[in-house]
Amino acid sequence: MIKVSVNQELCQGAGICESICPEVFELIDDEIAQVKMEIIPEKYEVACRRAVDSCPAQAIRIEE
Ligand code: SF4
């Protein structure tokens, strides 16, 4: 089980995370990402890790 969070101070709002895993990430006001759930179901883990790797601002953090 993993937890995911977005550091909204760092987020640049490009929305890459949302396009990779819209079940977990969403953009608020088209500018800042937020997570829709704190604890991530296993089926979304791979996509979440991909979002972490793809975020240009290194704003997404995973806690194992
Ligand atoms: S990919 Fe990173 S910078 Fe882009 S919206 Fe998501 S958290 Fe923000």
Coordinates of N, CA and C and ligand atoms in Angstrom, one line a residue:
M1 N 0.8 -1.2 0.0 CA 0.0 0.0 0.0 C 0.9 1.3 0.0
I2 N 0.5 2.2 -0.8 CA 1.3 3.4 -0.8 C 0.4 4.6 -0.6
K3 N 1.0 5.7 -0.2 CA 0.3 7.0 -0.1 C 1.0 8.0 -1.1
V4 N 0.2 8.8 -1.6 CA 0.7 9.8 -2.6 C 0.3 11.2 -2.2
S5 N 1.2 12.1 -2.3 CA 0.9 13.5 -2.1 C 1.5 14.4 -3.1
V6 N 0.9 15.6 -3.3 CA 1.5 16.6 -4.2 C 1.9 17.8 -3.4
N7 N 3.1 18.2 -3.6 CA 3.6 19.5 -3.0 C 3.1 20.6 -4.0
Q8 N 2.0 21.3 -3.5 CA 1.4 22.3 -4.4 C 2.3 23.5 -4.6
E9 N 3.2 23.7 -3.7 CA 4.2 24.9 -3.9 C 5.1 24.6 -5.1
L10 N 5.4 23.4 -5.3 CA 6.3 23.0 -6.4 C 5.6 22.8 -7.8
C11 N 4.3 22.4 -7.7 CA 3.6 22.0 -8.9 C 3.5 23.1 -9.9
Q12 N 3.8 22.8 -11.2 CA 3.8 23.8 -12.2 C 2.5 23.7 -13.1
G13 N 1.6 22.7 -12.7 CA 0.3 22.7 -13.3 C 0.3 22.1 -14.7
A14 N 1.3 21.4 -15.1 CA 1.3 20.9 -16.5 C 0.3 19.8 -16.7
G15 N -0.1 19.2 -15.7 CA -1.2 18.2 -15.8 C -0.7 16.8 -16.3
I16 N 0.6 16.6 -16.3 CA 1.1 15.3 -16.8 C 0.6 14.2 -15.9
C17 N 0.6 14.4 -14.6 CA 0.1 13.4 -13.6 C -1.3 13.0 -13.9
E18 N -2.1 14.0 -14.2 CA -3.6 13.8 -14.4 C -3.7 13.0 -15.7
S19 N -2.9 13.3 -16.7 CA -3.1 12.5 -17.9 C -2.6 11.1 -17.8
I20 N -1.6 10.9 -16.9 CA -1.1 9.5 -16.7 C -2.1 8.7 -15.8
C21 N -2.6 9.4 -14.8 CA -3.5 8.6 -13.9 C -4.6 9.5 -13.3
P22 N -5.7 9.8 -14.2 CA -6.8 10.7 -13.8 C -7.6 10.1 -12.6
E23 N -7.4 8.8 -12.3 CA -8.2 8.3 -11.2 C -7.6 8.8 -9.9
V24 N -6.4 9.2 -9.9 CA -5.7 9.7 -8.6 C -5.5 11.2 -8.6
F25 N -5.0 11.7 -9.7 CA -4.7 13.1 -9.8 C -5.7 14.0 -10.5
E26 N -5.9 15.2 -10.1 CA -6.7 16.1 -10.8 C -6.2 17.5 -10.7
L27 N -6.4 18.3 -11.7 CA -6.0 19.7 -11.6 C -7.1 20.6 -11.1
I28 N -6.8 21.4 -10.1 CA -7.8 22.4 -9.6 C -7.6 23.7 -10.3
D29 N -8.6 24.3 -10.8 CA -8.5 25.5 -11.5 C -7.5 25.5 -12.7
D30 N -7.3 24.3 -13.2 CA -6.4 24.1 -14.3 C -4.9 24.5 -14.0
E31 N -4.6 24.6 -12.7 CA -3.3 25.1 -12.4 C -2.5 24.2 -11.4
I32 N -3.2 23.6 -10.5 CA -2.4 22.9 -9.4 C -3.1 21.5 -9.3
A33 N -2.2 20.5 -9.2 CA -2.6 19.2 -9.0 C -3.0 18.9 -7.6
Q34 N -4.0 18.0 -7.4 CA -4.2 17.5 -6.1 C -4.5 16.0 -6.2
V35 N -4.4 15.3 -5.1 CA -4.7 13.9 -5.2 C -6.2 13.7 -4.7
K36 N -6.8 12.8 -5.4 CA -8.2 12.5 -5.1 C -8.4 11.6 -3.9
M37 N -7.3 10.8 -3.7 CA -7.3 9.9 -2.5 C -5.9 9.8 -2.0
E38 N -5.9 9.6 -0.7 CA -4.6 9.6 0.0 C -3.9 8.2 -0.1
I39 N -4.7 7.2 0.1 CA -4.2 5.8 0.0 C -4.6 5.2 -1.3
I40 N -3.6 4.7 -2.0 CA -3.7 4.4 -3.4 C -4.0 2.9 -3.5
P41 N -5.1 2.5 -4.1 CA -5.3 1.1 -4.4 C -4.2 0.5 -5.3
E42 N -4.0 -0.8 -5.1 CA -2.8 -1.4 -5.8 C -2.9 -1.2 -7.3
K43 N -4.1 -1.2 -7.8 CA -4.3 -1.2 -9.3 C -3.7 0.1 -9.9
Y44 N -3.6 1.2 -9.0 CA -3.1 2.5 -9.6 C -1.6 2.7 -9.2
E45 N -1.0 1.8 -8.5 CA 0.4 2.0 -8.0 C 1.4 2.3 -9.2
V46 N 1.3 1.4 -10.2 CA 2.2 1.6 -11.3 C 2.1 2.9 -12.0
A47 N 0.8 3.3 -12.2 CA 0.6 4.6 -12.8 C 1.1 5.8 -11.9
C48 N 0.9 5.6 -10.6 CA 1.4 6.7 -9.7 C 2.9 6.8 -9.8
R49 N 3.6 5.7 -9.8 CA 5.0 5.7 -9.9 C 5.5 6.4 -11.2
R50 N 4.7 6.1 -12.3 CA 5.0 6.7 -13.5 C 4.8 8.2 -13.5
A51 N 3.8 8.7 -12.8 CA 3.5 10.1 -12.6 C 4.6 10.8 -11.8
V52 N 5.1 10.1 -10.8 CA 6.3 10.6 -10.0 C 7.5 10.8 -11.0
D53 N 7.8 9.8 -11.8 CA 8.9 9.9 -12.7 C 8.7 11.0 -13.7
S54 N 7.5 11.2 -14.1 CA 7.2 12.1 -15.2 C 7.0 13.6 -14.8
C55 N 6.8 13.8 -13.5 CA 6.5 15.2 -13.1 C 7.7 16.0 -13.2
P56 N 7.6 17.1 -14.0 CA 8.8 18.0 -14.3 C 9.2 18.8 -13.1
A57 N 8.4 18.9 -12.1 CA 8.7 19.7 -10.9 C 9.1 18.8 -9.7
Q58 N 9.1 17.5 -9.9 CA 9.4 16.6 -8.7 C 8.5 16.9 -7.6
A59 N 7.2 17.2 -7.9 CA 6.3 17.6 -6.8 C 5.5 16.5 -6.2
I60 N 5.6 15.3 -6.8 CA 4.8 14.2 -6.3 C 5.6 13.3 -5.4
R61 N 5.1 12.9 -4.3 CA 5.8 12.1 -3.4 C 5.0 10.8 -3.0
I62 N 5.8 9.7 -2.9 CA 5.1 8.5 -2.5 C 5.7 8.1 -1.2
E63 N 4.8 7.6 -0.3 CA 5.3 7.0 0.9 C 4.8 5.6 0.9
E64 N 5.8 4.7 1.2 CA 5.5 3.3 1.1 C 4.9 2.8 2.5
Ligands
SF4_1 S1 2.9 16.5 -13.2 FE1 3.8 17.5 -11.4 S2 3.9 19.7 -12.0 FE2 2.6 18.7 -13.4 S3 0.5 19.0 -12.6 FE3 1.3 17.0 -11.8 S4 2.2 17.5 -9.9 FE4 2.0 19.4 -10.9

